[in-house]
mmCIF file of C-alpha atoms in Angstrom:
data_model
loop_
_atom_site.group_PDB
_atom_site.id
_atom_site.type_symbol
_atom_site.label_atom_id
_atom_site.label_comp_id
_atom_site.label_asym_id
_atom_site.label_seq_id
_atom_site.Cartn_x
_atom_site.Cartn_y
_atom_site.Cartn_z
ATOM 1 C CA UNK A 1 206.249 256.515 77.762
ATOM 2 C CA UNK A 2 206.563 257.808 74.489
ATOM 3 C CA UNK A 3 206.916 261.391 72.684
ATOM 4 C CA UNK A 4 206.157 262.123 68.877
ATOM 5 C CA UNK A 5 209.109 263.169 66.572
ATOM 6 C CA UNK A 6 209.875 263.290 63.356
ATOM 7 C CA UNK A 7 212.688 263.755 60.700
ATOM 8 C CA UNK A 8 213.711 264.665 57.419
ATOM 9 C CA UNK A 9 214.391 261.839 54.388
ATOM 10 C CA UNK A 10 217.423 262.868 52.132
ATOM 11 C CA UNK A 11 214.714 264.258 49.191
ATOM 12 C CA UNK A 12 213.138 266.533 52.332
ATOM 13 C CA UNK A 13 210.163 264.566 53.022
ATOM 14 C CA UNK A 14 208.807 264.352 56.702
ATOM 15 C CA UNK A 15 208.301 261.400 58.390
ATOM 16 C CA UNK A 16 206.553 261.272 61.771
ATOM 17 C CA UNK A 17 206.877 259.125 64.352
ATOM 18 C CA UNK A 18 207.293 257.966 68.095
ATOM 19 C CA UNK A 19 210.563 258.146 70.270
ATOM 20 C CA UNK A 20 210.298 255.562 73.393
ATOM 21 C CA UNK A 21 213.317 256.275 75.762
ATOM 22 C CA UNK A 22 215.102 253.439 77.103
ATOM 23 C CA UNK A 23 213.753 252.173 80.645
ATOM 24 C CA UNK A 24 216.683 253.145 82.980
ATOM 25 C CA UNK A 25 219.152 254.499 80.521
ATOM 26 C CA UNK A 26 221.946 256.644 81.473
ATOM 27 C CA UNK A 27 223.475 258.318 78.966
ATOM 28 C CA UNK A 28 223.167 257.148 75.261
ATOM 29 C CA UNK A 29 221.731 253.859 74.431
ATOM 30 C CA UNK A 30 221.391 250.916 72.321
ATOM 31 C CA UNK A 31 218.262 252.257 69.782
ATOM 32 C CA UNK A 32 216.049 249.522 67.870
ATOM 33 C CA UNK A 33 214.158 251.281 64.663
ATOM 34 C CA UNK A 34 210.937 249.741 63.601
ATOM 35 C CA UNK A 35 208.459 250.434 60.569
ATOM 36 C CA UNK A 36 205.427 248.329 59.361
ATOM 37 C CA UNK A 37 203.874 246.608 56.761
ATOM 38 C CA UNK A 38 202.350 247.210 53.431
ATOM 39 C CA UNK A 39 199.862 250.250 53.752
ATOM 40 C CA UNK A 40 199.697 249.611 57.304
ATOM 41 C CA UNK A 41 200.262 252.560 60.132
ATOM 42 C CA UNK A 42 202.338 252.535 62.894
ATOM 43 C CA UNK A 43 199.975 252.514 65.647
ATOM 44 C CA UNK A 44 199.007 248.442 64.068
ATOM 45 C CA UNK A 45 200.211 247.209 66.880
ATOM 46 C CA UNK A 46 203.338 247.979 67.220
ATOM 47 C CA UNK A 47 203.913 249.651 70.564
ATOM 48 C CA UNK A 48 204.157 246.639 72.477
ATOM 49 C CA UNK A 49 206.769 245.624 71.154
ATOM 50 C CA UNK A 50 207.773 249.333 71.536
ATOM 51 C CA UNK A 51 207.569 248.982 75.390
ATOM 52 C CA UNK A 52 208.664 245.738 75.331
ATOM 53 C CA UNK A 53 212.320 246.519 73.908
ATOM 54 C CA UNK A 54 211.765 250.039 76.177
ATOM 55 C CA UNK A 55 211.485 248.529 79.019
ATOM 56 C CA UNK A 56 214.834 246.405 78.693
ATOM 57 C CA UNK A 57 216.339 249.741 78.328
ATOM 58 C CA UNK A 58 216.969 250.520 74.950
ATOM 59 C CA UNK A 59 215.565 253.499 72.320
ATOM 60 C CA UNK A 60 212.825 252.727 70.467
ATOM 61 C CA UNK A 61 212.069 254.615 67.156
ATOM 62 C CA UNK A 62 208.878 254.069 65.462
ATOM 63 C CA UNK A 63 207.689 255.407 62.343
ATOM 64 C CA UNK A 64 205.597 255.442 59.177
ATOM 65 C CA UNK A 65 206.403 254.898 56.184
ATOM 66 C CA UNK A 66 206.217 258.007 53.393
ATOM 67 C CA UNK A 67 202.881 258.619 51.870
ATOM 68 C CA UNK A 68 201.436 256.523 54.898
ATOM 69 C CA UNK A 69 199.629 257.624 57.951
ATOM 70 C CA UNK A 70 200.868 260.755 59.870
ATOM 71 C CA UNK A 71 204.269 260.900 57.438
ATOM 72 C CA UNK A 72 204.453 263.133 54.415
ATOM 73 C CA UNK A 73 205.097 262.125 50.717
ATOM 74 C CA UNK A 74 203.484 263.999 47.898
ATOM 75 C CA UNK A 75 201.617 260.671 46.222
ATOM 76 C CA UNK A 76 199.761 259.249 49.074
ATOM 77 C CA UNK A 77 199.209 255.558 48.659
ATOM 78 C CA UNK A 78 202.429 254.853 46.820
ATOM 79 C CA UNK A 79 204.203 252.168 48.448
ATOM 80 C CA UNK A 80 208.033 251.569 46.796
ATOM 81 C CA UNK A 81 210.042 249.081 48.730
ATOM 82 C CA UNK A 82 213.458 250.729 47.260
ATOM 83 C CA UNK A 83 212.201 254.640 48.749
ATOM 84 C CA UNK A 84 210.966 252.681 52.118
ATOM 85 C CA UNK A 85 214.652 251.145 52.231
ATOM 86 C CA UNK A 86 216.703 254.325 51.501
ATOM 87 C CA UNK A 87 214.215 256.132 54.299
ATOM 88 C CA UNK A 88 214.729 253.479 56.495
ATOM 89 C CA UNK A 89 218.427 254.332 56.331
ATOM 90 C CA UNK A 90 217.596 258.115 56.526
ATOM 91 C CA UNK A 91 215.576 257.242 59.912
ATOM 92 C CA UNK A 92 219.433 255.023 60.981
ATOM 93 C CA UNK A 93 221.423 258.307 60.512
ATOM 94 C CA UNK A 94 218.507 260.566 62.038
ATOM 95 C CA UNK A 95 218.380 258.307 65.218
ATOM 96 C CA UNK A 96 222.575 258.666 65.043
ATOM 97 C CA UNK A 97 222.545 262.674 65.170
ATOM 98 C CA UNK A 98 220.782 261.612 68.945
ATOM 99 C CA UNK A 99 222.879 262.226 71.903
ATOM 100 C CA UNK A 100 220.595 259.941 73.661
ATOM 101 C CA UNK A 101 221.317 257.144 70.994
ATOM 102 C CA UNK A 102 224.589 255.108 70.925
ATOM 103 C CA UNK A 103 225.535 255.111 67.529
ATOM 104 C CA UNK A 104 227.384 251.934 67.042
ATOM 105 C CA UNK A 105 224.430 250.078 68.756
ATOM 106 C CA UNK A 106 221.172 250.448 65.998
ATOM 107 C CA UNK A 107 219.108 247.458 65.693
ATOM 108 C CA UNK A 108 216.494 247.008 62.850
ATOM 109 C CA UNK A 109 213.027 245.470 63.305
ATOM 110 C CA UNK A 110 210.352 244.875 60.623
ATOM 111 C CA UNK A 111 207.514 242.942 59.827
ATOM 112 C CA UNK A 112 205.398 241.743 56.916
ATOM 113 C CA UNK A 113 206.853 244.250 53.936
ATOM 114 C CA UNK A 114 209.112 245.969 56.129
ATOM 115 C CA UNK A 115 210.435 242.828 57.574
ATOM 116 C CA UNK A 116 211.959 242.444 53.948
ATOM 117 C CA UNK A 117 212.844 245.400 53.929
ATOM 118 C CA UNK A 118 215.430 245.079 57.046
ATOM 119 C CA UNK A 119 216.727 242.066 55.399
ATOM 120 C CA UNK A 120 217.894 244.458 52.399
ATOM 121 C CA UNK A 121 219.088 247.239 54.980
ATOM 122 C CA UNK A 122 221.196 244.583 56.934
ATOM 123 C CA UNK A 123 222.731 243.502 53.840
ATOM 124 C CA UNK A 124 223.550 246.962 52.740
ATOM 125 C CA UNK A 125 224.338 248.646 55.551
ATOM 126 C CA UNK A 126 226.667 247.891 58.418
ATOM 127 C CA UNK A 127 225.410 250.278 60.679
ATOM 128 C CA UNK A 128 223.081 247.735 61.768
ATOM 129 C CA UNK A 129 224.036 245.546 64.483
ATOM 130 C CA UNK A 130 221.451 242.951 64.762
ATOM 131 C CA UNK A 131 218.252 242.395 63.053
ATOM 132 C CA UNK A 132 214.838 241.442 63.201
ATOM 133 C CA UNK A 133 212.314 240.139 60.870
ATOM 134 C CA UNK A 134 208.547 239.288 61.212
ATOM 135 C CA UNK A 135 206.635 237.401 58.980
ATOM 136 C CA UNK A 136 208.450 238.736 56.368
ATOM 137 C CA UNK A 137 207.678 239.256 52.511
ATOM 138 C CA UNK A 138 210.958 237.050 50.727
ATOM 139 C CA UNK A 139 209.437 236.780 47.308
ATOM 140 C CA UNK A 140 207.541 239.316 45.518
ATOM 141 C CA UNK A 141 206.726 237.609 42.554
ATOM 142 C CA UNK A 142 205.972 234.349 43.938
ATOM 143 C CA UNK A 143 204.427 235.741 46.937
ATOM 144 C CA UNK A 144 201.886 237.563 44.183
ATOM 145 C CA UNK A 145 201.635 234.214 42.396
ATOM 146 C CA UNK A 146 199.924 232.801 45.347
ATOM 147 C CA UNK A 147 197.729 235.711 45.966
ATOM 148 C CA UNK A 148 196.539 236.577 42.451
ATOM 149 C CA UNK A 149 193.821 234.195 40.638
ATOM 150 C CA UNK A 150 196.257 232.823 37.729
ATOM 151 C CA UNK A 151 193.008 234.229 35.159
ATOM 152 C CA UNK A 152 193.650 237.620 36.630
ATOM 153 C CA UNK A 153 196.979 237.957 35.803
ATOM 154 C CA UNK A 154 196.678 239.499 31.943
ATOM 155 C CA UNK A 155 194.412 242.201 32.980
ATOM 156 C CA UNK A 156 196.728 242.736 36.176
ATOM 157 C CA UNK A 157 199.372 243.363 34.088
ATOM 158 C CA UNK A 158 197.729 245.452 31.451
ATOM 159 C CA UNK A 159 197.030 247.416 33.969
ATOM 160 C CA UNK A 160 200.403 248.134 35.108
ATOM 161 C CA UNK A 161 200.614 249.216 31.412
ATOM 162 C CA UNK A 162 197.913 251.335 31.444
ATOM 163 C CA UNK A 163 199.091 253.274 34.370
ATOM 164 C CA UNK A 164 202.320 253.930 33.101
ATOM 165 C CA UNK A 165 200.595 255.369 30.126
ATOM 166 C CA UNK A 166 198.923 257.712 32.434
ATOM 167 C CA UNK A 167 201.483 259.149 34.371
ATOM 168 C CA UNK A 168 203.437 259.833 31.125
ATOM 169 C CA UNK A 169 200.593 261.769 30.368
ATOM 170 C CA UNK A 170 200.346 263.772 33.512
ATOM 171 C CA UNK A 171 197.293 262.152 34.645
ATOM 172 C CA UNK A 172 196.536 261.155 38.170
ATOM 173 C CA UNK A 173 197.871 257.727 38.767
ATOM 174 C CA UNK A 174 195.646 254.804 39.006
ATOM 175 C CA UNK A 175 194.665 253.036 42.614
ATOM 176 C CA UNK A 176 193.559 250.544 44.086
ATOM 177 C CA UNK A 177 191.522 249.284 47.798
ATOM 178 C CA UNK A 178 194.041 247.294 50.159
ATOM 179 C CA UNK A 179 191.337 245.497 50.766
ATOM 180 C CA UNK A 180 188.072 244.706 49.027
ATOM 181 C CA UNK A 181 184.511 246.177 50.545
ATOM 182 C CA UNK A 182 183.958 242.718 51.255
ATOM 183 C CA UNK A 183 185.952 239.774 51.323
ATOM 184 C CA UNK A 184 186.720 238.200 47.924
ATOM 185 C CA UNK A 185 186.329 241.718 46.077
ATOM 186 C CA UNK A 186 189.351 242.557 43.781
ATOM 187 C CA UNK A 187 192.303 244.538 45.963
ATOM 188 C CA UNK A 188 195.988 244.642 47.197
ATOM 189 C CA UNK A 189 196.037 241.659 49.817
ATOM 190 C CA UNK A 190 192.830 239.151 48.863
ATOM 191 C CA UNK A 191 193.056 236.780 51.637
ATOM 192 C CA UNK A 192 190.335 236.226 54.165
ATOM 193 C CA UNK A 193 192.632 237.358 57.457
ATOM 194 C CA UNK A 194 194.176 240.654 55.734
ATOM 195 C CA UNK A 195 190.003 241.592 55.161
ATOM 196 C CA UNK A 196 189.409 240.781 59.062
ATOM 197 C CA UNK A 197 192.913 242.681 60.322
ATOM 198 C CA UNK A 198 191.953 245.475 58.677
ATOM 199 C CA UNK A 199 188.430 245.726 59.378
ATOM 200 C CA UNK A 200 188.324 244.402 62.819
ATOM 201 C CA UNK A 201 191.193 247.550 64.172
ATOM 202 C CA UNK A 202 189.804 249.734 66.735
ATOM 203 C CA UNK A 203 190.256 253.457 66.252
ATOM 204 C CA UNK A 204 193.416 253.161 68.134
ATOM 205 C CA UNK A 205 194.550 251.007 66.304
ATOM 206 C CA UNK A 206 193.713 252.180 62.879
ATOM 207 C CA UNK A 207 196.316 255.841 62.724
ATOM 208 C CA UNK A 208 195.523 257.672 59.508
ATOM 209 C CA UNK A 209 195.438 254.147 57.437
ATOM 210 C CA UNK A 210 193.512 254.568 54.357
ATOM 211 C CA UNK A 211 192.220 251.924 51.813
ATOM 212 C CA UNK A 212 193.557 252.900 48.992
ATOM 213 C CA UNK A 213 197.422 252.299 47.029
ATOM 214 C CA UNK A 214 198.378 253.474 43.753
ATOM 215 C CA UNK A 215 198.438 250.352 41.113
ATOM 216 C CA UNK A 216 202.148 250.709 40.870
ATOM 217 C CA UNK A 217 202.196 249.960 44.700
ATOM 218 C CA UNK A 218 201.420 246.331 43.707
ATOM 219 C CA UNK A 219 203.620 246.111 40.090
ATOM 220 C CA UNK A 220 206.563 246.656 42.475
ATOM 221 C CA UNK A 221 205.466 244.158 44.958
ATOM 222 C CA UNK A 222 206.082 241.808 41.984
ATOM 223 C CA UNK A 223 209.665 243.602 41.178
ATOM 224 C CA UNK A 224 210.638 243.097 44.924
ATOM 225 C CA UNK A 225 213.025 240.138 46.495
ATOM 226 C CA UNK A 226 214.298 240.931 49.356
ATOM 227 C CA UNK A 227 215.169 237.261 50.454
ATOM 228 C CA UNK A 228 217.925 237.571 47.432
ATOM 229 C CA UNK A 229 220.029 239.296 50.476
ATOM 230 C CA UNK A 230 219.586 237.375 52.875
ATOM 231 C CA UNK A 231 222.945 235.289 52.268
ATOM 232 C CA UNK A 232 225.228 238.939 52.415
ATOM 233 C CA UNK A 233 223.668 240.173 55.913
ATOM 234 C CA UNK A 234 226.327 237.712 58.368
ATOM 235 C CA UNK A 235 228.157 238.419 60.291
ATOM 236 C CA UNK A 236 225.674 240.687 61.259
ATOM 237 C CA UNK A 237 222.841 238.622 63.805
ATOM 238 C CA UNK A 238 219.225 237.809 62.015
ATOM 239 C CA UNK A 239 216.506 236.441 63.861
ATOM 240 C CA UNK A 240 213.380 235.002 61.909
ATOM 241 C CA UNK A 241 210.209 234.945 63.361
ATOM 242 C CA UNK A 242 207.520 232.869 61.015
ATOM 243 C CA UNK A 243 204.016 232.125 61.650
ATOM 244 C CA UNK A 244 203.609 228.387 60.880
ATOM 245 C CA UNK A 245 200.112 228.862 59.620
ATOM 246 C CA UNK A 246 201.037 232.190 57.638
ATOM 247 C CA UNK A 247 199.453 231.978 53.909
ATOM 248 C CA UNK A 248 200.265 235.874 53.368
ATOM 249 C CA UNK A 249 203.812 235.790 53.653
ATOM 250 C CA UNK A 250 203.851 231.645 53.285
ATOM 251 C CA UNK A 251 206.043 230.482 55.871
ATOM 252 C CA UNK A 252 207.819 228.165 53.537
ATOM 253 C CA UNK A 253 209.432 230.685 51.150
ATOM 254 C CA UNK A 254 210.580 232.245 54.408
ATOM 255 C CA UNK A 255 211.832 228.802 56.173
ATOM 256 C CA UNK A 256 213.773 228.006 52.968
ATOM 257 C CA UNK A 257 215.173 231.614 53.111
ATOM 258 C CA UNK A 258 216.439 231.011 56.752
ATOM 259 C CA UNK A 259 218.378 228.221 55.461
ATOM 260 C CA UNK A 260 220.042 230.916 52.914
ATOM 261 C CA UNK A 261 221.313 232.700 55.833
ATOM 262 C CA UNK A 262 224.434 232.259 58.212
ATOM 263 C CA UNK A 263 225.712 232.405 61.481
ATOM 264 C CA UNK A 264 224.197 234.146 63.899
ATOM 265 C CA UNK A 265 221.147 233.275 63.297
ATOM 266 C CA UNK A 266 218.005 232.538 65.297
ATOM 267 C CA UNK A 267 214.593 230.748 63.856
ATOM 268 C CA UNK A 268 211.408 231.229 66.339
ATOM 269 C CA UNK A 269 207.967 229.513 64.594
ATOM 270 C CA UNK A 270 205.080 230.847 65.686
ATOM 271 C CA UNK A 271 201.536 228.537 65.809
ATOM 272 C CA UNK A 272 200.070 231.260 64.187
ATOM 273 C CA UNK A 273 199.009 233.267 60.652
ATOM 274 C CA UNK A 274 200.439 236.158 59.774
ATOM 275 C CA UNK A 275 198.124 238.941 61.355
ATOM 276 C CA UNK A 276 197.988 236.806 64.744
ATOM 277 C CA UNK A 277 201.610 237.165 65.625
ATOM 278 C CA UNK A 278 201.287 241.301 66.580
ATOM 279 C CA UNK A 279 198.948 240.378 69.510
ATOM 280 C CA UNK A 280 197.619 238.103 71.880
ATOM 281 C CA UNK A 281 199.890 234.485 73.138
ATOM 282 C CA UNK A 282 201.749 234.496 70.072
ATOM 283 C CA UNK A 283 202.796 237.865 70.804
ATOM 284 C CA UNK A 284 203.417 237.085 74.570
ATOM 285 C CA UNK A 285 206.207 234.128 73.438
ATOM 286 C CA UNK A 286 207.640 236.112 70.484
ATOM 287 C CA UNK A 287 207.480 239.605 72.306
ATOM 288 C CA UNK A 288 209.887 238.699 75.122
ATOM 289 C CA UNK A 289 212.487 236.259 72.772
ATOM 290 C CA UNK A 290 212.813 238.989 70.047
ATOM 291 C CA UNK A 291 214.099 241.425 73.410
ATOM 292 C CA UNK A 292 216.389 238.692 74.430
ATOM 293 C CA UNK A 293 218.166 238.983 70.888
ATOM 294 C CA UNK A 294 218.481 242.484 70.853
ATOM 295 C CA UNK A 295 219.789 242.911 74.416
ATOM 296 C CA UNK A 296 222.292 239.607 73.444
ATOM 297 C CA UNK A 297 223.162 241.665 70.524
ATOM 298 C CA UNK A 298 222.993 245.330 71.001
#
């Protein structure tokens, strides 16, 4: 059903992945590309909706992210939504050198982080063909603001300070758990559902995640608004998919984003939180309707 590949990143990193061949294709076909979230692995449930687009017959390249799971990158842990963008357009041209892959037919799929992050690569990059986005992150800052205690927020950022200091000079650069040891302990993502997500994953499920992100990981979560390009991706098609009950990704900075966005566009609300729409009914209703838009589209 699926083979392992991978592919070189204009700076010569590695990134390693899966390759699901379209059900029934003959000759080259329509290809969707899909990464995940912040610090999370490929194998986080994201082959069903692997199969899922598969099994309609079109390409299916999955990936993780640099310094994540089985991909390379020389500072594990590191998480920069800019790098993850410009790879994400490395893995577009590397899926175009395919002879089994139309080129004029490349849809993007991401969720969470990376579902901001194919907001950004639709806007800057016509290649694409239709898009879509998960639970996405649309406001770093603000998105941090409701995660971080506002009394944390001074020795946050003097953090941030103090790691720059470091890595000028030459030390190691400082980290920090994705999630706490146990729920309510300082870390990356602080809410009650990111500590059972991550906790709860089987060993299938779990790829070579690790608990652990360099600090500077979360000072550009801050830096980072992808919704700001959400306005420039038409005429190319976007379809939204929000959990109603997300408080991760809060589904109202993303609602009020969809209303930034033109024609074509396509809404789906989920009764769900954020981790609940990979698996289980909400995946069964957003599974098949995210297909329909690629096969309407690609």
């Amino acid at each position: 059903m699926k083979s392992d590949i991978s592919f070189n990143t204009e700076d010569g990193t590695t990134l390693a992945g899966w390759f699901f061949a379209g059900s029934g294709a003959e000759g080259p076909a329509p290809t969707v590309i899909m990464c995940h979230g912040f610090s999370a692995t490929k194998e986080m449930h994201l082959e069903g909706f692997a199969t899922t687009f598969q099994a309609a017959g079109m390409n299916v390249i999955v990936y993780d992210n640099r310094n994540l799971g089985d991909s390379g990158g020389a500072l594990r842990g590191e998480i920069d939504p800019e790098q993850q963008i410009r790879d994400f357009r490395d893995a577009i041209t590397y899926a175009q050198g395919r002879v089994d892959v139309d080129e004029d037919r490349i849809g993007a799929w991401g969720s969470s982080y990376s579902g901001g992050h194919v907001l950004v690569v639709a806007a800057r990059d016509r290649r694409v063909k239709c898009v879509v986005s998960q639970v996405p992150l649309i406001q770093g800052l603000e998105n941090a603001r409701r995660l971080v205690r506002s009394d944390l927020w001074a020795g946050l950022r003097a953090g941030f300070v103090a790691d720059r200091q470091a890595r000028l000079r030459g030390e190691t650069p400082l980290t920090m758990p994705v999630i706490g040891e146990t729920f309510g302990d300082p870390c990356a993502l602080p809410t009650e559902d990111s500590h059972k997500f991550f906790t709860e994953l089987s060993e299938e499920n779990r790829g070579r995640w690790a608990n652990e992100i360099t600090l500077r990981s979360m000072e550009m979560f801050t830096e980072y608004e992808p919704g700001d390009a959400i306005a420039r991706i038409a005429p190319t098609p976007l379809m939204i998919v929000v959990g109603r009950d997300d408080h991760l990704t809060p589904a109202d900075m993303t609602l009020s984003a969809y209303e930034r966005a033109l024609e074509p566009k396509k809404l789906l609300v989920l009764e769900c939180g954020h981790f609940e729409a990979y698996t289980d009914a909400p995946f069964e209703v957003s599974a098949p309707a995210q297909c329909g838009w690629f096969k309407t589209h690609l």
